[in-house]
mmCIF file of C-alpha atoms and ligand atoms in Angstrom:
data_model
loop_
_atom_site.group_PDB
_atom_site.id
_atom_site.type_symbol
_atom_site.label_atom_id
_atom_site.label_comp_id
_atom_site.label_asym_id
_atom_site.label_seq_id
_atom_site.Cartn_x
_atom_site.Cartn_y
_atom_site.Cartn_z
ATOM 1 C CA UNK C 1457 15.136 -38.760 -5.465
ATOM 2 C CA UNK C 1458 13.995 -35.332 -4.253
ATOM 3 C CA UNK C 1459 10.574 -33.825 -4.815
ATOM 4 C CA UNK C 1460 9.816 -31.372 -7.592
ATOM 5 C CA UNK C 1461 8.083 -29.067 -5.155
ATOM 6 C CA UNK C 1462 11.440 -28.438 -3.440
ATOM 7 C CA UNK C 1463 13.462 -28.208 -6.659
ATOM 8 C CA UNK C 1464 14.494 -24.608 -6.106
ATOM 9 C CA UNK C 1465 17.616 -22.976 -7.470
ATOM 10 C CA UNK C 1466 19.511 -22.623 -4.197
ATOM 11 C CA UNK C 1467 22.515 -20.748 -5.584
ATOM 12 C CA UNK C 1468 22.514 -17.338 -3.899
ATOM 13 C CA UNK C 1469 22.033 -14.555 -6.435
ATOM 14 C CA UNK C 1470 24.626 -11.778 -6.632
ATOM 15 C CA UNK C 1471 22.589 -9.405 -4.516
ATOM 16 C CA UNK C 1472 21.903 -11.937 -1.735
ATOM 17 C CA UNK C 1473 25.536 -13.088 -1.712
ATOM 18 C CA UNK C 1474 26.882 -9.534 -1.519
ATOM 19 C CA UNK C 1475 24.366 -8.607 1.188
ATOM 20 C CA UNK C 1476 25.382 -11.633 3.281
ATOM 21 C CA UNK C 1477 29.055 -10.794 2.783
ATOM 22 C CA UNK C 1478 28.494 -7.198 3.870
ATOM 23 C CA UNK C 1479 26.541 -8.242 6.960
ATOM 24 C CA UNK C 1480 29.276 -10.764 7.880
ATOM 25 C CA UNK C 1481 32.106 -8.288 7.276
ATOM 26 C CA UNK C 1482 31.543 -6.419 10.523
ATOM 27 C CA UNK C 1483 31.586 -3.114 8.581
ATOM 28 C CA UNK C 1484 29.070 -0.579 9.882
ATOM 29 C CA UNK C 1485 25.980 -0.858 7.716
ATOM 30 C CA UNK C 1486 22.731 1.016 7.320
ATOM 31 C CA UNK C 1487 20.320 -1.885 7.044
ATOM 32 C CA UNK C 1488 17.071 -0.607 5.515
ATOM 33 C CA UNK C 1489 15.972 -4.203 4.930
ATOM 34 C CA UNK C 1490 15.812 -4.973 8.670
ATOM 35 C CA UNK C 1491 12.392 -6.497 9.319
ATOM 36 C CA UNK C 1492 13.100 -8.133 12.673
ATOM 37 C CA UNK C 1493 11.748 -5.901 15.464
ATOM 38 C CA UNK C 1494 13.934 -7.612 18.063
ATOM 39 C CA UNK C 1495 17.010 -6.420 16.106
ATOM 40 C CA UNK C 1496 15.714 -2.896 15.606
ATOM 41 C CA UNK C 1497 15.594 -1.694 19.205
ATOM 42 C CA UNK C 1498 11.949 -2.717 19.605
ATOM 43 C CA UNK C 1499 12.481 -5.849 21.720
ATOM 44 C CA UNK C 1500 10.525 -6.559 24.884
ATOM 45 C CA UNK C 1501 12.380 -6.150 28.172
ATOM 46 C CA UNK C 1502 13.897 -9.598 28.866
ATOM 47 C CA UNK C 1503 12.544 -9.720 32.430
ATOM 48 C CA UNK C 1504 9.003 -8.866 31.261
ATOM 49 C CA UNK C 1505 9.096 -11.623 28.675
ATOM 50 C CA UNK C 1506 10.619 -14.110 31.106
ATOM 51 C CA UNK C 1507 7.880 -13.302 33.649
ATOM 52 C CA UNK C 1508 5.162 -13.814 31.017
ATOM 53 C CA UNK C 1509 6.584 -17.234 30.197
ATOM 54 C CA UNK C 1510 7.039 -18.291 33.832
ATOM 55 C CA UNK C 1511 3.867 -20.287 34.404
ATOM 56 C CA UNK C 1512 3.941 -23.394 36.587
ATOM 57 C CA UNK C 1513 1.490 -25.082 34.193
ATOM 58 C CA UNK C 1514 4.283 -25.396 31.611
ATOM 59 C CA UNK C 1515 5.305 -28.623 33.382
ATOM 60 C CA UNK C 1516 2.168 -30.400 32.145
ATOM 61 C CA UNK C 1517 1.376 -31.440 28.567
ATOM 62 C CA UNK C 1518 -2.297 -30.944 27.730
ATOM 63 C CA UNK C 1519 -2.583 -30.919 23.937
ATOM 64 C CA UNK C 1520 -5.493 -29.045 22.370
ATOM 65 C CA UNK C 1521 -5.485 -29.126 18.553
ATOM 66 C CA UNK C 1522 -7.424 -25.856 18.222
ATOM 67 C CA UNK C 1523 -5.326 -24.205 20.921
ATOM 68 C CA UNK C 1524 -5.931 -23.673 24.636
ATOM 69 C CA UNK C 1525 -9.340 -22.062 25.290
ATOM 70 C CA UNK C 1526 -7.861 -19.188 27.324
ATOM 71 C CA UNK C 1527 -5.473 -18.380 24.462
ATOM 72 C CA UNK C 1528 -8.278 -18.447 21.894
ATOM 73 C CA UNK C 1529 -10.399 -16.205 24.124
ATOM 74 C CA UNK C 1530 -7.501 -13.747 24.268
ATOM 75 C CA UNK C 1531 -7.342 -13.704 20.458
ATOM 76 C CA UNK C 1532 -11.119 -13.101 20.383
ATOM 77 C CA UNK C 1533 -10.641 -10.093 22.698
ATOM 78 C CA UNK C 1534 -7.920 -8.770 20.403
ATOM 79 C CA UNK C 1535 -10.234 -9.135 17.401
ATOM 80 C CA UNK C 1536 -13.103 -7.474 19.288
ATOM 81 C CA UNK C 1537 -10.832 -4.448 19.727
ATOM 82 C CA UNK C 1538 -10.713 -4.349 15.905
ATOM 83 C CA UNK C 1539 -14.532 -4.491 15.665
ATOM 84 C CA UNK C 1540 -14.546 -8.179 14.758
ATOM 85 C CA UNK C 1541 -16.717 -10.215 17.101
ATOM 86 C CA UNK C 1542 -15.564 -13.812 16.722
ATOM 87 C CA UNK C 1543 -16.593 -16.818 18.785
ATOM 88 C CA UNK C 1544 -13.395 -18.375 20.282
ATOM 89 C CA UNK C 1545 -14.696 -21.684 18.873
ATOM 90 C CA UNK C 1546 -13.985 -20.210 15.424
ATOM 91 C CA UNK C 1547 -10.363 -19.480 16.322
ATOM 92 C CA UNK C 1548 -7.483 -21.902 15.819
ATOM 93 C CA UNK C 1549 -3.918 -21.314 16.942
ATOM 94 C CA UNK C 1550 -0.952 -21.933 14.653
ATOM 95 C CA UNK C 1551 2.814 -21.643 15.097
ATOM 96 C CA UNK C 1552 2.928 -18.532 12.875
ATOM 97 C CA UNK C 1553 0.998 -16.736 10.178
ATOM 98 C CA UNK C 1554 3.122 -18.617 7.658
ATOM 99 C CA UNK C 1555 1.926 -21.887 9.139
ATOM 100 C CA UNK C 1556 -1.637 -20.577 9.062
ATOM 101 C CA UNK C 1557 -1.280 -20.227 5.274
ATOM 102 C CA UNK C 1558 0.086 -23.773 5.070
ATOM 103 C CA UNK C 1559 -2.856 -25.212 7.033
ATOM 104 C CA UNK C 1560 -5.381 -23.299 4.947
ATOM 105 C CA UNK C 1561 -3.774 -24.329 1.648
ATOM 106 C CA UNK C 1562 -3.967 -27.959 2.830
ATOM 107 C CA UNK C 1563 -7.596 -27.474 3.803
ATOM 108 C CA UNK C 1564 -8.686 -25.753 0.603
ATOM 109 C CA UNK C 1565 -6.488 -27.053 -2.208
ATOM 110 C CA UNK C 1566 -5.536 -30.224 -3.972
ATOM 111 C CA UNK C 1567 -2.134 -30.297 -5.677
ATOM 112 C CA UNK C 1568 -2.281 -28.054 -8.755
ATOM 113 C CA UNK C 1569 -5.169 -25.953 -7.483
ATOM 114 C CA UNK C 1570 -4.819 -22.191 -7.666
ATOM 115 C CA UNK C 1571 -4.899 -19.360 -5.166
ATOM 116 C CA UNK C 1572 -5.145 -15.725 -6.224
ATOM 117 C CA UNK C 1573 -2.629 -13.414 -4.556
ATOM 118 C CA UNK C 1574 -1.996 -9.688 -4.955
ATOM 119 C CA UNK C 1575 0.854 -8.235 -6.979
ATOM 120 C CA UNK C 1576 2.880 -6.513 -5.689
ATOM 121 C CA UNK C 1577 3.190 -8.723 -2.629
ATOM 122 C CA UNK C 1578 5.866 -10.326 -0.522
ATOM 123 C CA UNK C 1579 7.903 -13.329 -1.711
ATOM 124 C CA UNK C 1580 7.157 -15.757 1.125
ATOM 125 C CA UNK C 1581 3.803 -16.608 -0.439
ATOM 126 C CA UNK C 1582 5.532 -18.357 -3.365
ATOM 127 C CA UNK C 1583 7.485 -20.614 -1.062
ATOM 128 C CA UNK C 1584 4.446 -21.459 1.046
ATOM 129 C CA UNK C 1585 2.485 -22.326 -2.099
ATOM 130 C CA UNK C 1586 5.327 -24.469 -3.519
ATOM 131 C CA UNK C 1587 5.393 -26.473 -0.321
ATOM 132 C CA UNK C 1588 1.703 -27.309 -0.631
ATOM 133 C CA UNK C 1589 1.942 -27.932 -4.418
ATOM 134 C CA UNK C 1590 -0.418 -24.998 -4.940
ATOM 135 C CA UNK C 1591 -0.132 -22.611 -7.899
ATOM 136 C CA UNK C 1592 -0.295 -18.885 -7.251
ATOM 137 C CA UNK C 1593 -2.021 -16.651 -9.764
ATOM 138 C CA UNK C 1594 -1.449 -12.901 -9.451
ATOM 139 C CA UNK C 1595 -4.112 -10.236 -9.497
ATOM 140 C CA UNK C 1596 -2.968 -6.602 -9.751
ATOM 141 C CA UNK C 1597 -3.160 -3.841 -7.180
ATOM 142 C CA UNK C 1598 -3.318 -0.506 -9.005
ATOM 143 C CA UNK C 1599 -1.673 2.745 -7.897
ATOM 144 C CA UNK C 1600 -3.204 6.110 -8.765
ATOM 145 C CA UNK C 1601 -1.930 8.085 -5.807
ATOM 146 C CA UNK C 1602 -3.202 5.347 -3.495
ATOM 147 C CA UNK C 1603 -3.501 1.589 -3.933
ATOM 148 C CA UNK C 1604 -6.723 -0.059 -5.061
ATOM 149 C CA UNK C 1605 -8.073 -3.479 -5.738
ATOM 150 C CA UNK C 1606 -8.857 -3.989 -9.423
ATOM 151 C CA UNK C 1607 -11.906 -6.170 -8.921
ATOM 152 C CA UNK C 1608 -12.474 -6.740 -12.646
ATOM 153 C CA UNK C 1609 -8.887 -7.955 -13.108
ATOM 154 C CA UNK C 1610 -9.237 -10.163 -10.050
ATOM 155 C CA UNK C 1611 -12.454 -11.655 -11.385
ATOM 156 C CA UNK C 1612 -10.782 -12.287 -14.748
ATOM 157 C CA UNK C 1613 -8.039 -14.262 -12.978
ATOM 158 C CA UNK C 1614 -10.533 -16.770 -11.527
ATOM 159 C CA UNK C 1615 -10.294 -20.119 -13.269
ATOM 160 C CA UNK C 1616 -11.762 -23.596 -12.814
ATOM 161 C CA UNK C 1617 -9.039 -24.542 -10.333
ATOM 162 C CA UNK C 1618 -9.143 -21.360 -8.228
ATOM 163 C CA UNK C 1619 -9.922 -22.169 -4.609
ATOM 164 C CA UNK C 1620 -9.147 -19.005 -2.667
ATOM 165 C CA UNK C 1621 -8.289 -15.317 -2.819
ATOM 166 C CA UNK C 1622 -5.636 -13.829 -0.530
ATOM 167 C CA UNK C 1623 -5.802 -10.181 0.506
ATOM 168 C CA UNK C 1624 -3.107 -8.571 2.640
ATOM 169 C CA UNK C 1625 -4.282 -5.439 4.426
ATOM 170 C CA UNK C 1626 -2.256 -3.384 5.159
ATOM 171 C CA UNK C 1627 -0.161 -4.943 2.443
ATOM 172 C CA UNK C 1628 3.525 -5.768 2.388
ATOM 173 C CA UNK C 1629 5.316 -3.862 0.861
ATOM 174 C CA UNK C 1630 2.816 -1.288 -0.481
ATOM 175 C CA UNK C 1631 0.805 -0.459 2.642
ATOM 176 C CA UNK C 1632 -2.405 -0.851 0.604
ATOM 177 C CA UNK C 1633 -5.492 -1.054 2.835
ATOM 178 C CA UNK C 1634 -8.778 -2.499 1.656
ATOM 179 C CA UNK C 1635 -11.764 -0.373 2.572
ATOM 180 C CA UNK C 1636 -15.123 -1.769 3.685
ATOM 181 C CA UNK C 1637 -16.678 -1.471 0.212
ATOM 182 C CA UNK C 1638 -13.790 -3.289 -1.472
ATOM 183 C CA UNK C 1639 -13.944 -6.017 1.143
ATOM 184 C CA UNK C 1640 -17.712 -6.391 0.771
ATOM 185 C CA UNK C 1641 -17.411 -6.648 -3.017
ATOM 186 C CA UNK C 1642 -14.664 -9.231 -2.692
ATOM 187 C CA UNK C 1643 -16.725 -11.191 -0.184
ATOM 188 C CA UNK C 1644 -19.653 -11.329 -2.630
ATOM 189 C CA UNK C 1645 -17.355 -12.343 -5.480
ATOM 190 C CA UNK C 1646 -15.810 -15.146 -3.415
ATOM 191 C CA UNK C 1647 -19.211 -16.405 -2.242
ATOM 192 C CA UNK C 1648 -20.583 -16.389 -5.793
ATOM 193 C CA UNK C 1649 -17.603 -18.380 -7.079
ATOM 194 C CA UNK C 1650 -17.325 -20.733 -4.092
ATOM 195 C CA UNK C 1651 -13.914 -19.384 -3.156
ATOM 196 C CA UNK C 1652 -12.477 -18.902 0.316
ATOM 197 C CA UNK C 1653 -11.315 -15.408 1.285
ATOM 198 C CA UNK C 1654 -8.026 -15.274 3.218
ATOM 199 C CA UNK C 1655 -7.270 -11.963 4.921
ATOM 200 C CA UNK C 1656 -3.662 -11.566 6.070
ATOM 201 C CA UNK C 1657 -3.986 -8.784 8.629
ATOM 202 C CA UNK C 1658 -0.663 -9.006 10.449
ATOM 203 C CA UNK C 1659 -0.028 -5.259 10.027
ATOM 204 C CA UNK C 1660 -3.547 -4.090 10.980
ATOM 205 C CA UNK C 1661 -2.375 -2.380 14.165
ATOM 206 C CA UNK C 1662 -0.250 0.029 12.130
ATOM 207 C CA UNK C 1663 -2.985 1.044 9.677
ATOM 208 C CA UNK C 1664 -3.190 4.790 9.118
ATOM 209 C CA UNK C 1665 -6.851 4.661 8.147
ATOM 210 C CA UNK C 1666 -9.766 2.334 8.988
ATOM 211 C CA UNK C 1667 -8.750 -1.201 8.109
ATOM 212 C CA UNK C 1668 -11.766 -3.529 8.340
ATOM 213 C CA UNK C 1669 -11.112 -7.180 9.125
ATOM 214 C CA UNK C 1670 -12.348 -10.053 6.985
ATOM 215 C CA UNK C 1671 -13.535 -11.492 10.302
ATOM 216 C CA UNK C 1672 -15.830 -8.494 10.979
ATOM 217 C CA UNK C 1673 -19.481 -8.336 9.997
ATOM 218 C CA UNK C 1674 -21.548 -10.978 8.270
ATOM 219 C CA UNK C 1675 -19.474 -12.555 5.536
ATOM 220 C CA UNK C 1676 -21.158 -14.510 2.769
ATOM 221 C CA UNK C 1677 -17.984 -16.366 1.802
ATOM 222 C CA UNK C 1678 -15.941 -18.754 3.887
ATOM 223 C CA UNK C 1679 -13.430 -16.220 5.220
ATOM 224 C CA UNK C 1680 -10.312 -16.542 7.340
ATOM 225 C CA UNK C 1681 -8.436 -13.814 9.185
ATOM 226 C CA UNK C 1682 -4.731 -14.597 9.667
ATOM 227 C CA UNK C 1683 -2.376 -12.912 12.102
ATOM 228 C CA UNK C 1684 0.033 -13.615 14.936
ATOM 229 C CA UNK C 1685 2.309 -12.462 17.721
ATOM 230 C CA UNK C 1686 5.145 -11.895 15.284
ATOM 231 C CA UNK C 1687 3.662 -8.595 14.118
ATOM 232 C CA UNK C 1688 0.955 -7.852 16.721
ATOM 233 C CA UNK C 1689 3.410 -8.034 19.631
ATOM 234 C CA UNK C 1690 6.772 -7.951 17.852
ATOM 235 C CA UNK C 1691 7.495 -11.459 19.123
ATOM 236 C CA UNK C 1692 8.387 -13.672 16.134
ATOM 237 C CA UNK C 1693 10.411 -15.887 18.471
ATOM 238 C CA UNK C 1694 7.280 -16.961 20.398
ATOM 239 C CA UNK C 1695 5.951 -18.846 17.383
ATOM 240 C CA UNK C 1696 2.238 -18.188 17.823
ATOM 241 C CA UNK C 1697 -0.196 -17.194 15.107
ATOM 242 C CA UNK C 1698 -3.872 -17.732 14.591
ATOM 243 C CA UNK C 1699 -6.727 -18.212 12.161
ATOM 244 C CA UNK C 1700 -10.205 -16.784 12.830
ATOM 245 C CA UNK C 1701 -12.973 -18.098 10.604
ATOM 246 C CA UNK C 1702 -15.974 -16.060 9.451
ATOM 247 C CA UNK C 1703 -18.925 -16.718 7.203
ATOM 248 C CA UNK C 1704 -22.078 -18.830 7.223
ATOM 249 C CA UNK C 1705 -22.132 -21.675 9.762
ATOM 250 C CA UNK C 1706 -22.774 -24.197 6.986
ATOM 251 C CA UNK C 1707 -19.439 -23.249 5.413
ATOM 252 C CA UNK C 1708 -17.404 -22.585 8.563
ATOM 253 C CA UNK C 1709 -18.415 -25.710 10.543
ATOM 254 C CA UNK C 1710 -17.066 -28.391 8.194
ATOM 255 C CA UNK C 1711 -13.966 -26.322 7.412
ATOM 256 C CA UNK C 1712 -13.073 -25.905 11.079
ATOM 257 C CA UNK C 1713 -13.697 -29.584 11.789
ATOM 258 C CA UNK C 1714 -11.141 -30.538 9.129
ATOM 259 C CA UNK C 1715 -8.727 -27.777 10.117
ATOM 260 C CA UNK C 1716 -8.701 -29.166 13.633
ATOM 261 C CA UNK C 1717 -7.632 -32.569 12.277
ATOM 262 C CA UNK C 1718 -4.831 -30.930 10.280
ATOM 263 C CA UNK C 1719 -3.691 -29.051 13.397
ATOM 264 C CA UNK C 1720 -3.920 -32.254 15.438
ATOM 265 C CA UNK C 1721 -1.458 -33.955 13.080
ATOM 266 C CA UNK C 1722 1.261 -31.464 14.056
ATOM 267 C CA UNK C 1723 0.275 -29.936 17.429
ATOM 268 C CA UNK C 1724 2.903 -27.357 16.573
ATOM 269 C CA UNK C 1725 2.033 -24.468 18.887
ATOM 270 C CA UNK C 1726 4.180 -24.581 22.002
ATOM 271 C CA UNK C 1727 2.328 -25.006 25.300
ATOM 272 C CA UNK C 1728 4.318 -22.331 27.181
ATOM 273 C CA UNK C 1729 3.661 -19.811 24.391
ATOM 274 C CA UNK C 1730 -0.077 -20.561 24.476
ATOM 275 C CA UNK C 1731 -0.138 -20.079 28.247
ATOM 276 C CA UNK C 1732 1.677 -16.758 27.877
ATOM 277 C CA UNK C 1733 -0.506 -15.511 25.011
ATOM 278 C CA UNK C 1734 -3.282 -13.787 27.034
ATOM 279 C CA UNK C 1735 -0.783 -11.776 29.092
ATOM 280 C CA UNK C 1736 1.317 -10.875 26.062
ATOM 281 C CA UNK C 1737 -1.651 -9.764 23.972
ATOM 282 C CA UNK C 1738 -2.968 -7.702 26.888
ATOM 283 C CA UNK C 1739 0.356 -5.840 26.928
ATOM 284 C CA UNK C 1740 0.699 -5.415 23.166
ATOM 285 C CA UNK C 1741 0.597 -1.609 23.372
ATOM 286 C CA UNK C 1742 3.968 -1.812 25.138
ATOM 287 C CA UNK C 1743 5.305 -2.879 21.738
ATOM 288 C CA UNK C 1744 2.814 -1.191 19.414
ATOM 289 C CA UNK C 1745 3.076 2.358 20.808
ATOM 290 C CA UNK C 1746 6.879 2.616 20.331
ATOM 291 C CA UNK C 1747 6.504 0.806 17.002
ATOM 292 C CA UNK C 1748 3.975 3.370 15.735
ATOM 293 C CA UNK C 1749 6.243 6.198 16.912
ATOM 294 C CA UNK C 1750 9.157 4.584 15.043
ATOM 295 C CA UNK C 1751 7.129 4.155 11.853
ATOM 296 C CA UNK C 1752 5.889 7.750 12.060
ATOM 297 C CA UNK C 1753 9.411 9.125 12.575
ATOM 298 C CA UNK C 1754 10.724 7.214 9.580
ATOM 299 C CA UNK C 1755 7.740 8.180 7.426
ATOM 300 C CA UNK C 1756 8.453 11.800 8.364
ATOM 301 C CA UNK C 1757 12.006 11.373 7.072
ATOM 302 C CA UNK C 1758 10.507 10.241 3.774
ATOM 303 C CA UNK C 1759 8.108 13.185 3.578
ATOM 304 C CA UNK C 1760 10.787 15.358 1.993
ATOM 305 C CA UNK C 1761 11.615 12.811 -0.695
ATOM 306 C CA UNK C 1762 10.047 13.872 -3.960
ATOM 307 C CA UNK C 1763 11.807 14.867 -7.066
ATOM 308 C CA UNK C 1764 13.656 13.602 -10.059
ATOM 309 C CA UNK C 1765 15.842 11.153 -8.106
ATOM 310 C CA UNK C 1766 13.009 9.306 -6.350
ATOM 311 C CA UNK C 1767 9.613 9.739 -4.812
ATOM 312 C CA UNK C 1768 7.672 7.829 -2.187
ATOM 313 C CA UNK C 1769 4.451 5.980 -2.950
ATOM 314 C CA UNK C 1770 1.547 6.724 -0.629
ATOM 315 C CA UNK C 1771 0.962 4.039 1.959
ATOM 316 C CA UNK C 1772 -1.843 3.447 4.450
ATOM 317 C CA UNK C 1773 0.112 1.341 6.932
ATOM 318 C CA UNK C 1774 2.564 -1.486 7.466
ATOM 319 C CA UNK C 1775 6.249 -1.702 8.222
ATOM 320 C CA UNK C 1776 7.644 -0.870 4.766
ATOM 321 C CA UNK C 1777 7.781 1.963 2.254
ATOM 322 C CA UNK C 1778 8.166 1.937 -1.504
ATOM 323 C CA UNK C 1779 10.423 4.393 -3.356
ATOM 324 C CA UNK C 1780 9.798 4.937 -7.037
ATOM 325 C CA UNK C 1781 13.112 5.471 -8.775
ATOM 326 C CA UNK C 1782 12.035 5.531 -12.423
ATOM 327 C CA UNK C 1783 11.687 2.687 -14.889
ATOM 328 C CA UNK C 1784 14.979 3.300 -16.649
ATOM 329 C CA UNK C 1785 17.078 2.667 -13.562
ATOM 330 C CA UNK C 1786 18.316 -0.875 -13.056
ATOM 331 C CA UNK C 1787 17.049 -1.868 -9.576
ATOM 332 C CA UNK C 1788 19.626 -4.592 -9.014
ATOM 333 C CA UNK C 1789 22.594 -2.474 -10.144
ATOM 334 C CA UNK C 1790 21.423 0.287 -7.841
ATOM 335 C CA UNK C 1791 21.058 -2.097 -4.879
ATOM 336 C CA UNK C 1792 24.551 -3.529 -5.498
ATOM 337 C CA UNK C 1793 25.977 -0.066 -5.694
ATOM 338 C CA UNK C 1794 24.281 0.946 -2.458
ATOM 339 C CA UNK C 1795 25.787 -2.125 -0.779
ATOM 340 C CA UNK C 1796 29.211 -0.721 -1.633
ATOM 341 C CA UNK C 1797 28.162 2.367 0.294
ATOM 342 C CA UNK C 1798 27.057 0.224 3.232
ATOM 343 C CA UNK C 1799 23.300 0.563 2.609
ATOM 344 C CA UNK C 1800 20.994 -2.458 2.323
ATOM 345 C CA UNK C 1801 17.660 -2.010 0.497
ATOM 346 C CA UNK C 1802 15.445 -4.416 -1.410
ATOM 347 C CA UNK C 1803 14.821 -4.133 -5.151
ATOM 348 C CA UNK C 1804 11.196 -3.946 -6.268
ATOM 349 C CA UNK C 1805 11.510 -7.116 -8.313
ATOM 350 C CA UNK C 1806 11.591 -9.141 -5.065
ATOM 351 C CA UNK C 1807 7.943 -8.111 -4.688
ATOM 352 C CA UNK C 1808 6.443 -8.550 -8.130
ATOM 353 C CA UNK C 1809 5.726 -4.983 -9.120
ATOM 354 C CA UNK C 1810 3.971 -4.794 -12.470
ATOM 355 C CA UNK C 1811 6.549 -2.262 -13.717
ATOM 356 C CA UNK C 1812 10.254 -1.905 -12.838
ATOM 357 C CA UNK C 1813 11.755 1.035 -10.976
ATOM 358 C CA UNK C 1814 11.095 0.546 -7.257
ATOM 359 C CA UNK C 1815 13.033 0.077 -4.053
ATOM 360 C CA UNK C 1816 11.515 -1.269 -0.855
ATOM 361 C CA UNK C 1817 12.737 -0.086 2.539
ATOM 362 C CA UNK C 1818 11.841 -1.224 6.030
ATOM 363 C CA UNK C 1819 10.517 1.458 8.381
ATOM 364 C CA UNK C 1820 11.846 -0.383 11.443
ATOM 365 C CA UNK C 1821 15.453 0.890 11.682
ATOM 366 C CA UNK C 1822 16.261 3.517 14.331
ATOM 367 C CA UNK C 1823 15.465 6.958 12.841
ATOM 368 C CA UNK C 1824 19.097 8.185 12.592
ATOM 369 C CA UNK C 1825 20.038 5.001 10.687
ATOM 370 C CA UNK C 1826 16.957 5.294 8.482
ATOM 371 C CA UNK C 1827 17.476 8.996 7.707
ATOM 372 C CA UNK C 1828 21.145 8.536 6.802
ATOM 373 C CA UNK C 1829 20.337 5.439 4.722
ATOM 374 C CA UNK C 1830 17.647 7.310 2.791
ATOM 375 C CA UNK C 1831 19.968 10.278 2.310
ATOM 376 C CA UNK C 1832 22.517 7.962 0.672
ATOM 377 C CA UNK C 1833 19.854 6.267 -1.463
ATOM 378 C CA UNK C 1834 18.590 9.601 -2.793
ATOM 379 C CA UNK C 1835 22.111 10.847 -3.312
ATOM 380 C CA UNK C 1836 22.956 7.697 -5.301
ATOM 381 C CA UNK C 1837 19.757 7.913 -7.347
ATOM 382 C CA UNK C 1838 20.529 11.524 -8.111
ATOM 383 C CA UNK C 1839 23.896 10.763 -9.670
ATOM 384 C CA UNK C 1840 23.821 10.773 -13.429
ATOM 385 C CA UNK C 1841 25.489 7.374 -13.872
ATOM 386 C CA UNK C 1842 22.279 5.680 -12.820
ATOM 387 C CA UNK C 1843 20.028 7.463 -15.233
ATOM 388 C CA UNK C 1844 20.581 4.934 -17.992
ATOM 389 C CA UNK C 1845 20.425 1.446 -16.443
ATOM 390 C CA UNK C 1846 18.790 -1.335 -18.405
ATOM 391 C CA UNK C 1847 15.787 -1.760 -16.123
ATOM 392 C CA UNK C 1848 14.230 -5.126 -15.352
HETATM 393 C C1 PLP Q 2842 2.129 -9.765 5.198
HETATM 394 C C2 PLP Q 2842 2.834 -10.829 5.984
HETATM 395 N N1 PLP Q 2842 2.151 -11.914 6.406
HETATM 396 C C3 PLP Q 2842 2.738 -12.885 7.121
HETATM 397 C C4 PLP Q 2842 4.079 -12.825 7.455
HETATM 398 C C5 PLP Q 2842 4.678 -13.937 8.258
HETATM 399 O O1 PLP Q 2842 4.375 -13.764 9.612
HETATM 400 P P1 PLP Q 2842 4.784 -14.867 10.685
HETATM 401 O O2 PLP Q 2842 6.082 -14.414 11.274
HETATM 402 O O3 PLP Q 2842 3.675 -14.842 11.683
HETATM 403 O O4 PLP Q 2842 4.892 -16.168 9.982
HETATM 404 C C6 PLP Q 2842 4.836 -11.731 7.030
HETATM 405 C C7 PLP Q 2842 6.256 -11.646 7.342
HETATM 406 O O5 PLP Q 2842 6.924 -10.677 7.076
HETATM 407 C C8 PLP Q 2842 4.201 -10.710 6.275
HETATM 408 O O6 PLP Q 2842 4.883 -9.643 5.847
#
């Protein structure tokens, strides 16, 4: 009776079940998987948020499938600050970046069509693709002291049913940032193969080196920048994201016309949130400045981590860090063991690393929590009983 696209195995795996039990136990924990800024001491002041949402116009319902013009203009100003000049008519609001993916998959793909996504990458993409009956095909990011696109491998992954390429820059969890040359090469490749280029840029404001937008410059391909208030302002609860289209008018025009119809079917972006968007975006540094300080403090705590027990992979931005613990250590056994010590971390296999032997930690926790959590991780990795796990 139920669809095959939702036929997931819903039994919680051992790690998820033990993590839930630990969180529910009330025991003090060092949660290095915390990705919610509002739970990490980075929340907006309640009165500031309440004031931003207090607009008398919230009493009226004036649906606009693309999003209210003033809100789209505010997104255009945000993009201009990132050197991407985008006409507000090429911007469409969504309820989140996740929903932006869903709308674009509907626009670009028939059931069974393929979208290329990076590996490693974050697990939500699989779920979003399942829900649109789209098949994800991985292309590798390569690490040689920093992360790079392997354009030849990406090109080899293109098949007759490929419709789009997703890039995440800075990436989750690696912090990989695409430079202008990589982006230009990818743009040409997409244009030549009639593929859309989707740039997930939710972490762009934390990039540690120049992080060009897919919406900047003259794109040859049909390109879409995706982002939202969840990461740009630390306000996932507002439920506002956006898509900004780039590329030749002949490609962008028809795509946006259809996208507007898709958006019109749901009208999912809340009116009060759209009205608040310009004011919230204008005050984003109130969130971003403390966020950057937090990320820097936690990165500094990682600076001393290099040795036999674990080392830290270089990252160019984002809210996460990757520890390399060696291929012979069993990631899951290590994570379970750390739970017993009150420390929550993610195993690398959640994120599709090509090789085993990684842990992923969030850089959001308060620095004392982060430093103590990392100390316990390194201590655990250093103990001999983990030197001979089976790996995954
Ligand atoms: C790279 C990336 N893109 C998109 C999202 C989802 O963002 P949103 O909350 O706007 O749906 C996440 C969430 O962690 C993410 O890591």
